[in-house]
Coordinates of C-alpha atoms in Angstrom, one line a residue:
X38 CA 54.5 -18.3 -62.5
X39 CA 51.8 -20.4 -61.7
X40 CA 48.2 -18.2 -62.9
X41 CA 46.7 -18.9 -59.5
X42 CA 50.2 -17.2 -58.0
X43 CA 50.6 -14.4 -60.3
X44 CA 48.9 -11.1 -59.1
X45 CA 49.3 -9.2 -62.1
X46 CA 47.6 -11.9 -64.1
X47 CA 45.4 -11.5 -66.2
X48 CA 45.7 -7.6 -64.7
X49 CA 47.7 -5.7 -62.9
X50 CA 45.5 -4.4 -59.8
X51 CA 48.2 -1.6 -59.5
X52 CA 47.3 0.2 -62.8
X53 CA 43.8 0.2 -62.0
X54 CA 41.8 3.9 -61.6
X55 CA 40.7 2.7 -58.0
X56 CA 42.7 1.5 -55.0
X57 CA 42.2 -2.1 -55.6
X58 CA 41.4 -2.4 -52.2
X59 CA 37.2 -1.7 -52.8
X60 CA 37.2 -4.3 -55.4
X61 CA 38.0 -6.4 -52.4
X62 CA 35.6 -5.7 -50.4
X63 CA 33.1 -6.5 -52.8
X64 CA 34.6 -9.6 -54.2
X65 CA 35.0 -11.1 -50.4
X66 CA 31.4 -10.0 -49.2
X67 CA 30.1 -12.0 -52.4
X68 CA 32.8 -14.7 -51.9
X69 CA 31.2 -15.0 -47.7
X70 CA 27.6 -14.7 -49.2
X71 CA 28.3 -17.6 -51.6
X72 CA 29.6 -20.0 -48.5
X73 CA 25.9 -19.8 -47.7
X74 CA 25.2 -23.9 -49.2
X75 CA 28.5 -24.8 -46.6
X76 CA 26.3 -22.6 -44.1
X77 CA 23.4 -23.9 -41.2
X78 CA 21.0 -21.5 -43.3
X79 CA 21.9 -23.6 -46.4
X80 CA 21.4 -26.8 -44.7
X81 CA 18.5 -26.0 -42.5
X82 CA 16.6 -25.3 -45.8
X83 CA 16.8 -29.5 -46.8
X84 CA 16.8 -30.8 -43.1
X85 CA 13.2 -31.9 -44.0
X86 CA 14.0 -33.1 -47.3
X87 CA 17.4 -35.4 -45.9
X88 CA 14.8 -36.8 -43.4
X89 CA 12.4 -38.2 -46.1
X90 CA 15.1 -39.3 -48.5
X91 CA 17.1 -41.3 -45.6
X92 CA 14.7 -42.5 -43.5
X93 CA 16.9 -41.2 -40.4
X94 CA 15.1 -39.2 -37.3
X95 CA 15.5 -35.7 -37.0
X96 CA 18.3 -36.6 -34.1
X97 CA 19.5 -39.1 -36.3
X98 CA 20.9 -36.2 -39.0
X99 CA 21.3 -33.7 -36.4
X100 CA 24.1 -36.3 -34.8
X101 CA 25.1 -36.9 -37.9
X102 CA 25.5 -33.4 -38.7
X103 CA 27.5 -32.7 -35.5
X104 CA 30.3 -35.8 -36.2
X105 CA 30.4 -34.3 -39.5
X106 CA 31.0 -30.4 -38.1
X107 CA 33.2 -31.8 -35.7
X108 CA 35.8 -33.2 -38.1
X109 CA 36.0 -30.7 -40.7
X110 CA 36.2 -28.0 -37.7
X111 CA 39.3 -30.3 -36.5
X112 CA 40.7 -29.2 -39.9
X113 CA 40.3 -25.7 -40.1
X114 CA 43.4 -25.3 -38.3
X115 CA 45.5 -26.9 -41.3
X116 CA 43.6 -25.0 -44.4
X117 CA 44.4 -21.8 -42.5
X118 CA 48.3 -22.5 -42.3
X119 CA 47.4 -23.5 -46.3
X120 CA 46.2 -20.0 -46.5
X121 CA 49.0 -18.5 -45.1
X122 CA 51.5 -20.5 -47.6
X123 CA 49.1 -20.4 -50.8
X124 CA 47.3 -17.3 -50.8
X125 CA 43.6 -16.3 -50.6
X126 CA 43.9 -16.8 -54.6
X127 CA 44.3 -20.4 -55.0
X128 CA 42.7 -21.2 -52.0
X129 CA 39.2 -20.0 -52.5
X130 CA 39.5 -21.4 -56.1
X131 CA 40.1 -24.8 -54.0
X132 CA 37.4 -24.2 -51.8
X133 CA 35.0 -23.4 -54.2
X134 CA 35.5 -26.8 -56.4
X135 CA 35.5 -29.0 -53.3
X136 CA 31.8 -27.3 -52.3
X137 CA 30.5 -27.6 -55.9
X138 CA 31.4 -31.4 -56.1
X139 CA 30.1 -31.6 -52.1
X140 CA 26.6 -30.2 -53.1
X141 CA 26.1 -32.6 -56.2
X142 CA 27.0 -35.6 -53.5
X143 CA 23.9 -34.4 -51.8
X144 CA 21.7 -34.5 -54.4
X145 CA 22.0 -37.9 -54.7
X146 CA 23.2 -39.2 -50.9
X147 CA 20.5 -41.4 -50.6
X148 CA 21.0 -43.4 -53.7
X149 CA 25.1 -43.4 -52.7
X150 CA 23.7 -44.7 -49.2
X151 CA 21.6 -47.3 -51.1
X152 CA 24.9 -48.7 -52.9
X153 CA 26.6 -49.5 -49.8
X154 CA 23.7 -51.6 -48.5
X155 CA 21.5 -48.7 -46.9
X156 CA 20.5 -49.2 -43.2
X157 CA 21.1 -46.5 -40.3
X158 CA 25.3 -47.1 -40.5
X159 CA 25.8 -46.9 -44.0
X160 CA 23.6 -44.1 -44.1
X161 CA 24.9 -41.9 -41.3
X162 CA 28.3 -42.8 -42.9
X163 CA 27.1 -40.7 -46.0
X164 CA 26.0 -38.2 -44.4
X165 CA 28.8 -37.4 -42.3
X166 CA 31.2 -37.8 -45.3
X167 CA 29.1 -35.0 -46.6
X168 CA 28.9 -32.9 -44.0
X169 CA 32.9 -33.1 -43.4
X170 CA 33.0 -31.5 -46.9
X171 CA 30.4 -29.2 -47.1
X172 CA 31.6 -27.3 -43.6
X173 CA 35.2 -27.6 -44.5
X174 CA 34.7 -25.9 -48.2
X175 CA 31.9 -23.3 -47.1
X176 CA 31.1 -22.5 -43.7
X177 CA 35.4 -22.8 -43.8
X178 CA 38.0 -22.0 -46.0
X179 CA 35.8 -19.9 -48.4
X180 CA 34.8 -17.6 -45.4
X181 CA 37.9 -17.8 -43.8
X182 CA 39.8 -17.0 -47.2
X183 CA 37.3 -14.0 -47.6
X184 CA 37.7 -12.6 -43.9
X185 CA 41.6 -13.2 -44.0
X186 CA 41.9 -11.3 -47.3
X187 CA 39.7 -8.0 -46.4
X188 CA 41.6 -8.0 -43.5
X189 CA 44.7 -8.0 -44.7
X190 CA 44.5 -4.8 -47.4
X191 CA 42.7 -2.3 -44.8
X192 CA 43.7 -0.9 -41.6
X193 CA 42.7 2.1 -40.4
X194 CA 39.6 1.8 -42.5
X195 CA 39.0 -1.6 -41.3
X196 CA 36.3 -1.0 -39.8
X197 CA 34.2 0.8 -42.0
X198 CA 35.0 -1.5 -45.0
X199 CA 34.0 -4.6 -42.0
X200 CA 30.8 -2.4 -41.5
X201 CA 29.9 -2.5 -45.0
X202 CA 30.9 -5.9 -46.0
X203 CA 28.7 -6.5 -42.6
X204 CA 25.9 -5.0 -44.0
X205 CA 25.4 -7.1 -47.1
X206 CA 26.9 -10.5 -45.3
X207 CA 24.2 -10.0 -42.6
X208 CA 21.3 -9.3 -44.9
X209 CA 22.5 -12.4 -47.5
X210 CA 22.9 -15.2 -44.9
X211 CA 19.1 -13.8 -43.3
X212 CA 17.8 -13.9 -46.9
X213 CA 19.0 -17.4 -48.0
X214 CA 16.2 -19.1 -46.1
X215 CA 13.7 -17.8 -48.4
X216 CA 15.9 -17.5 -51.6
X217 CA 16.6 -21.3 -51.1
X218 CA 13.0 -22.7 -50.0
X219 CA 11.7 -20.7 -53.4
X220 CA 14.4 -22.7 -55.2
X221 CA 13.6 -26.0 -53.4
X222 CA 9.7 -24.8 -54.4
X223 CA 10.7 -24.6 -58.0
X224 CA 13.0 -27.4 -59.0
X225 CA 12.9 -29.6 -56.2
X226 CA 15.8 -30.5 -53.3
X227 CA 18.1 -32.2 -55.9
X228 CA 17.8 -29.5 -58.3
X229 CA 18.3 -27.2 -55.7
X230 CA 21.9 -29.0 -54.7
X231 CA 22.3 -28.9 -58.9
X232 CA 22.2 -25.0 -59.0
X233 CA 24.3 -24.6 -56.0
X234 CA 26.9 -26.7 -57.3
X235 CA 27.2 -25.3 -60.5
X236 CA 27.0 -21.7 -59.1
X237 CA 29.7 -22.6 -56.8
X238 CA 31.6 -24.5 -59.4
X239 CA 31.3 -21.7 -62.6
X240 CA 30.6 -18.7 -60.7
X241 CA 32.6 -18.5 -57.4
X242 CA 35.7 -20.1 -58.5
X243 CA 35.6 -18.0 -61.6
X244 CA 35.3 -14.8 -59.5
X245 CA 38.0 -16.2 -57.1
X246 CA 40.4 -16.8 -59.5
X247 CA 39.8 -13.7 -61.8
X248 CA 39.6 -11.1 -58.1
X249 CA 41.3 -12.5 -55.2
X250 CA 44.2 -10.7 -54.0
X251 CA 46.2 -11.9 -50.7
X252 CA 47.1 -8.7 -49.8
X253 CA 48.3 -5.5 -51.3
X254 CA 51.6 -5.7 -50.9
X255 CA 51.8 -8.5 -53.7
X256 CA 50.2 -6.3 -56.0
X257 CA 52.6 -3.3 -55.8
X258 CA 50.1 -1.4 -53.4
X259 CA 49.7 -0.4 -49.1
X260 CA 46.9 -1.0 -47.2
X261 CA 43.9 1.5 -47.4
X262 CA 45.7 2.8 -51.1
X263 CA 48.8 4.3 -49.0
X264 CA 46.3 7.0 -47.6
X265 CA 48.7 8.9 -44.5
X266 CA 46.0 11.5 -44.1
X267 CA 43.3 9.6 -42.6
X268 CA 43.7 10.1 -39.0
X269 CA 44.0 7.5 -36.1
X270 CA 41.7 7.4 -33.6
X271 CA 42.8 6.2 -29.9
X272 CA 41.8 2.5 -30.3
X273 CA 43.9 2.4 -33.8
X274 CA 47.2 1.8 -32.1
X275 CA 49.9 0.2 -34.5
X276 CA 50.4 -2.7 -34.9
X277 CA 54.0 -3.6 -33.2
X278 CA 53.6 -6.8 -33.3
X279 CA 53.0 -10.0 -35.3
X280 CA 51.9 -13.2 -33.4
X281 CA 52.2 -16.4 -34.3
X282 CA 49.1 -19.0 -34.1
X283 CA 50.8 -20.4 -30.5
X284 CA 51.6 -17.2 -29.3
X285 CA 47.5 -15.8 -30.0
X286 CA 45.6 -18.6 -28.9
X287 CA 47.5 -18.4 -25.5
X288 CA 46.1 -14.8 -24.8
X289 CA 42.7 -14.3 -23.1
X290 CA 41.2 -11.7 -26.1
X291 CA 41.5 -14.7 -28.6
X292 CA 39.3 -16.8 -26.3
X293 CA 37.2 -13.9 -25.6
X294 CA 36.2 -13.8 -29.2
X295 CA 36.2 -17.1 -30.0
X296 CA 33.6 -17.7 -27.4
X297 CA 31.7 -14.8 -28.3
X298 CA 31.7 -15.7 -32.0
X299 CA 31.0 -19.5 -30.6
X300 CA 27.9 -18.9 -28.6
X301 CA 26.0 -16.9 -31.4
X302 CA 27.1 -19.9 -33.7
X303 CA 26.4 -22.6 -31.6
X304 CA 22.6 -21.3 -31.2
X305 CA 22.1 -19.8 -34.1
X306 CA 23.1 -22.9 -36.0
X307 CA 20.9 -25.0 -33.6
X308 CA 18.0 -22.8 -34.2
X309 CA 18.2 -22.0 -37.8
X310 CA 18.9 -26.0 -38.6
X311 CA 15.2 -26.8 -36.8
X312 CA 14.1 -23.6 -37.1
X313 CA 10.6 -25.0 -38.9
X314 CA 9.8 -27.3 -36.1
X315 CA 11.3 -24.6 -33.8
X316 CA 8.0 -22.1 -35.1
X317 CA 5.8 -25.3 -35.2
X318 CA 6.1 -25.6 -31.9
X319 CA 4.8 -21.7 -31.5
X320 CA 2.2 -22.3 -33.8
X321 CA 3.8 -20.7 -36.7
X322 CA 3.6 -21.9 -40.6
X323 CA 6.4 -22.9 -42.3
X324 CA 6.4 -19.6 -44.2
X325 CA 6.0 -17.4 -41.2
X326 CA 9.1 -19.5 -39.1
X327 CA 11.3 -18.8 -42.6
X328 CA 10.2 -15.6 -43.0
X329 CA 11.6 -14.1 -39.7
X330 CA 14.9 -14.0 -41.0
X331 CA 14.3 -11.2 -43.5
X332 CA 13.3 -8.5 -40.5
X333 CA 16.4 -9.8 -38.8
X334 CA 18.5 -9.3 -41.9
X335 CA 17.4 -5.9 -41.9
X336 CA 18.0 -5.0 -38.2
X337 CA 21.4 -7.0 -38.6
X338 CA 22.1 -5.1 -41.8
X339 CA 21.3 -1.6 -39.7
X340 CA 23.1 -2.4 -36.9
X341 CA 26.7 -3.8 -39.2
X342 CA 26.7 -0.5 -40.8
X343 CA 26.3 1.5 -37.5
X344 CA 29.1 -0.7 -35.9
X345 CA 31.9 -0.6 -38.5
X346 CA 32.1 2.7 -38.0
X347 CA 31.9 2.5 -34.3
X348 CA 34.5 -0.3 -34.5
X349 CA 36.8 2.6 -35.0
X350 CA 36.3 4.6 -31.8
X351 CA 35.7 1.7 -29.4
X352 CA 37.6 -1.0 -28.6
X353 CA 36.7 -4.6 -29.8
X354 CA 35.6 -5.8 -26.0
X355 CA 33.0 -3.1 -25.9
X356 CA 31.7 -4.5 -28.7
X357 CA 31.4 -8.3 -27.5
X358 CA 30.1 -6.8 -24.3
X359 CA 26.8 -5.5 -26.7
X360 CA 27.0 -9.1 -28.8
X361 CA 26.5 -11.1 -25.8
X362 CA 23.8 -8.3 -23.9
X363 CA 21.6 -8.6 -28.0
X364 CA 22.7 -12.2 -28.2
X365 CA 20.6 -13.0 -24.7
X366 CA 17.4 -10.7 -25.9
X367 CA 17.4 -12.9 -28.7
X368 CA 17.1 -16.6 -26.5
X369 CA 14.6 -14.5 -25.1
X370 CA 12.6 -14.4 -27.9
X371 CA 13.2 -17.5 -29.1
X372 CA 11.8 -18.8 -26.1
X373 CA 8.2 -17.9 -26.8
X374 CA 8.7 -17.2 -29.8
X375 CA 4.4 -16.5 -30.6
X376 CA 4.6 -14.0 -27.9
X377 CA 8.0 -12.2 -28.8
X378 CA 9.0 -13.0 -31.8
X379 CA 9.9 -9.3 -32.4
X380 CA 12.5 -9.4 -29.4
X381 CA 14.1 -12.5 -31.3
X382 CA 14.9 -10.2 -34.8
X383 CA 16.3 -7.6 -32.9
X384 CA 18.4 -9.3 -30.8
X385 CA 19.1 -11.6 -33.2
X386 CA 19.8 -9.2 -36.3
X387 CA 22.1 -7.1 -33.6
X388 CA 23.6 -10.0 -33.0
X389 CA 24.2 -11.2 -36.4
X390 CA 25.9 -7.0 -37.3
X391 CA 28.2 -7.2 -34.6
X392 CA 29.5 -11.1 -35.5
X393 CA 30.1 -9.7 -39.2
X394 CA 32.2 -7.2 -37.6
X395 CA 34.0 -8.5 -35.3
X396 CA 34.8 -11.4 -37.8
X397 CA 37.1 -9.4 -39.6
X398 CA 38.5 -6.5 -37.0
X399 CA 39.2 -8.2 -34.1
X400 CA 41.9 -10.0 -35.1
X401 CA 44.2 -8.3 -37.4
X402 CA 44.1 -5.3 -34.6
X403 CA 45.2 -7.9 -32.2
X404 CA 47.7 -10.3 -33.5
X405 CA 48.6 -8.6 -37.0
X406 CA 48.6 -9.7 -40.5
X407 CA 51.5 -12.2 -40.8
X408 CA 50.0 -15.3 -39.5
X409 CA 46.7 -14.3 -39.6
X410 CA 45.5 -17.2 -42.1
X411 CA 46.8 -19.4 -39.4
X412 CA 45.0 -17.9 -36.7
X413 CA 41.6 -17.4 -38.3
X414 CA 41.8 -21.0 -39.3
X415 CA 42.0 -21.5 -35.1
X416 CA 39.7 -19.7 -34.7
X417 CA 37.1 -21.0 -37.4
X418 CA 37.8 -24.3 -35.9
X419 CA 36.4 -23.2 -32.4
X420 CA 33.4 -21.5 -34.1
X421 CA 32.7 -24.7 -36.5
X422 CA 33.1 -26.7 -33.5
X423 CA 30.5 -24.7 -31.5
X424 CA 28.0 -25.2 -34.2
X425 CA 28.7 -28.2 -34.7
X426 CA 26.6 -28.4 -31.7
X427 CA 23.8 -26.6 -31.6
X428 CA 21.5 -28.6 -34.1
X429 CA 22.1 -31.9 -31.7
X430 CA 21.7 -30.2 -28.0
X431 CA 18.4 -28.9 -29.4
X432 CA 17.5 -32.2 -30.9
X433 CA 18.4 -33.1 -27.9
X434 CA 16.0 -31.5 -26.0
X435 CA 13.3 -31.9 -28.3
X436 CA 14.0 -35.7 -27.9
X437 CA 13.6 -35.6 -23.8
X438 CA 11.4 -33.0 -23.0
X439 CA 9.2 -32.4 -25.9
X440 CA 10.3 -29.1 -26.3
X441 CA 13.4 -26.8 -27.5
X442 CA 12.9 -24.2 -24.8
X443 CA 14.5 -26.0 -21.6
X444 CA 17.8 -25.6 -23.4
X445 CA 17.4 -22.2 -24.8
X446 CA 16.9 -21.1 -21.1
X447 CA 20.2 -23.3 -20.9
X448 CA 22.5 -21.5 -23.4
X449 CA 22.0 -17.8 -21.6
X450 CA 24.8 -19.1 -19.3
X451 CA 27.4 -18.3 -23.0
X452 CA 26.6 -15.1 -23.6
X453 CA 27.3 -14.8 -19.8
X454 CA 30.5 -16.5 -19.8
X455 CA 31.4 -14.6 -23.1
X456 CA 30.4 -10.9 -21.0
X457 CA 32.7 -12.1 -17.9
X458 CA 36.0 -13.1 -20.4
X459 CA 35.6 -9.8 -22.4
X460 CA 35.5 -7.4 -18.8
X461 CA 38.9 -9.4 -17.9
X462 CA 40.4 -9.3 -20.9
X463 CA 43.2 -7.0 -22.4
X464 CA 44.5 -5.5 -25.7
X465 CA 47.4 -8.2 -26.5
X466 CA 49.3 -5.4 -29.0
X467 CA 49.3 -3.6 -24.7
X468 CA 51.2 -5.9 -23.5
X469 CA 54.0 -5.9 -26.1
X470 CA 57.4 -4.3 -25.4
X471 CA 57.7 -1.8 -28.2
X472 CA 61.5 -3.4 -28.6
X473 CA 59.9 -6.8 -30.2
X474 CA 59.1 -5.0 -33.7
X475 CA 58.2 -7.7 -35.5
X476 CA 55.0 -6.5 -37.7
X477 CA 54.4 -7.1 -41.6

């Protein structure tokens, strides 16, 4: 058998002293954390940097970054019914190469641009090539692949492993910001897109290949290490049912989430990508406008932990209902962001705990486990397709008005939209006759 197939090679996960399971969480919280370079923070970071080296406008990459999010979001659809017949193994081993070679494209995109004759076409050309590849590898499959698998070998402790994966996921992504502009600091924005690549290349691939595990069956083993004593609580009804990808995207709850997830995306993404000229525009440093996302790491880190647990009790629409109520403090803040910058951390890093959460429990409760690489990928598609946008619409308004808060005042009407779908929404396992048995 092929060694990316084989589950009991080079060891058998079954003859290990520990349910497998927790060597899962913590291979597919580091395998989310190292997306990050496919991530808005790991782009925002050289969104100066592109500008100098191309010569293109700040609309210029954040158009090209949106044609580029677009089309690998478009995608996402296909790598998760990939996922589905591969297994999380191969695929993130896939993922992880394609990023790598994607990063060491970057650091020389405007020399490749130069090649073809330079000028605004050529150039965007490059750039979107690039940013078709980076979203599809990290911001995609690799955290898709991650979610899918941690999913997929817990269940009624779901959402405390979701809380703690949360936890570290949240306080990572909020941390890369600084991590990275210390890097760019230190060896410059091509050297910076050198160690990425070769950290993505030698070190997540490696730890793909040597740790991944679809799911436990494969391995000999149940889901939560075959544990019948932990009790049930009333929103922890079994699963009856497995949808397919046509059958889940036609119920209200997906769309409920998908928007949810979309809107913190969408404006995140749009904020973090300009978040320098965002602070500028305050009157903040550089440093200061970076270093707001380590307080919101830790409230997000706080908050992830709290709500894995509470995922347990509560049912997944409460919990979009408190997304969207933190997600609209946090436009708040970013609004003025001089004046109440400590309302945008908090309602931002609350925010950022639920999305970890609901990331991972939402679905597998919902729609099961059978199809659920095909139905993340879905999913991922509308989220990379949200912030696909975000970067432009604020460019956007930065372009026209001379300021990014018209549209943050704009984008409260999501997390509205997101509150409304989640109070008409319904459990689809509810509204399945317990005669179709059809679960993994």
């Amino acid at each position: 058998m092929n060694p990316l197939q084989d589950p009991n090679f080079p060891f058998r996960p079954d003859r290990l002293p520990v349910f497998y399971g927790w060597v899962i969480v913590v291979v597919a919280t580091a395998g989310i954390i190292l997306s990050i370079p496919g991530q808005t923070m790991g782009v925002s970071v050289f969104t100066d940097d592109l500008i100098s080296a191309t010569g293109l406008s700040r609309l210029q990459i954040s158009n090209a970054y949106l044609v580029g999010t677009l089309l690998s979001g478009l995608s996402l659809p296909m790598g998760g019914q990939l996922l589905d017949r591969l297994g999380a193994r191969a695929m993130v081993v896939l993922a992880s190469l394609l990023l790598g070679a994607t990063l060491m494209y970057f650091s020389s995109i405007d020399a490749v641009a130069a090649s073809l004759g330079g000028g605004l076409a050529a150039t965007s050309l490059c750039l979107i090539l690039g940013f078709v590849c980076l979203r599809f590898s990290g911001q995609g499959m690799l955290t898709v692949t991650s979610r899918t698998m941690l999913g997929k070998w817990f269940d009624k402790k779901r959402g405390r492993v979701a809380g703690t994966s949360g936890m570290f996921v949240s306080f990572g992504f909020s941390y890369a910001p600084l991590l990275l502009k210390d890097l760019v600091d230190d060896f410059g924005w091509r050297g910076a897109y050198w160690a990425m690549a070769l950290c993505s290349i030698c070190v997540t691939a490696s730890l793909g290949w040597l740790f991944f595990r679809d799911n436990p069956e494969q391995c000999g083993l149940r889901m939560d290490g075959g544990d019948q004593t932990e009790p049930s609580s009333v929103m922890q009804k079994e699963t009856i049912y497995d949808f397919d990808r046509g059958e889940a995207i036609r119920t209200r709850a997906f769309w409920a989430l998908a928007l949810g997830l979309g809107s913190h995306g969408l404006i995140m993404t749009g904020i973090t990508f300009h978040i320098l000229d965002i602070g500028a525009e305050s009157g903040l440093s550089s440093t200061e406008s970076v270093a707001l996302f380590l307080p919101m790491a830790m409230v997000g880190a706080a908050v992830g932990t709290f709500v894995g647990f509470l995922a347990e009790r509560v049912s997944p629409f409460t919990l979009l209902l408190c997304m969207m109520a933190s997600m609209s403090l946090g436009i708040v803040g970013f609004t003025s962001l001089q004046e109440l910058k400590w309302l945008a951390v908090v309602g931002f890093g609350t925010t950022g705990g639920f999305f970890s959460n609901l990331s991972t429990i939402a679905l597998p409760r919902w729609f099961g486990r059978l199809h659920l690489g095909a139905i993340g990928g879905f999913k991922m598609m509308c989220l990379v397709l949200a912030t696909s946008i975000g970067p432009s619409l604020l460019a956007t308004s930065k372009h026209l008005t001379g300021s990014y808060e018209p549209v943050l005042w704009l984008t409260l009407l999501l997390p509205a939209t997101g509150a409304i779908l989640s109070l008409t929404s319904r459990d689809p396992q509810g509204g399945v006759p317990q005669t179709a048995h059809r679960a993994a």
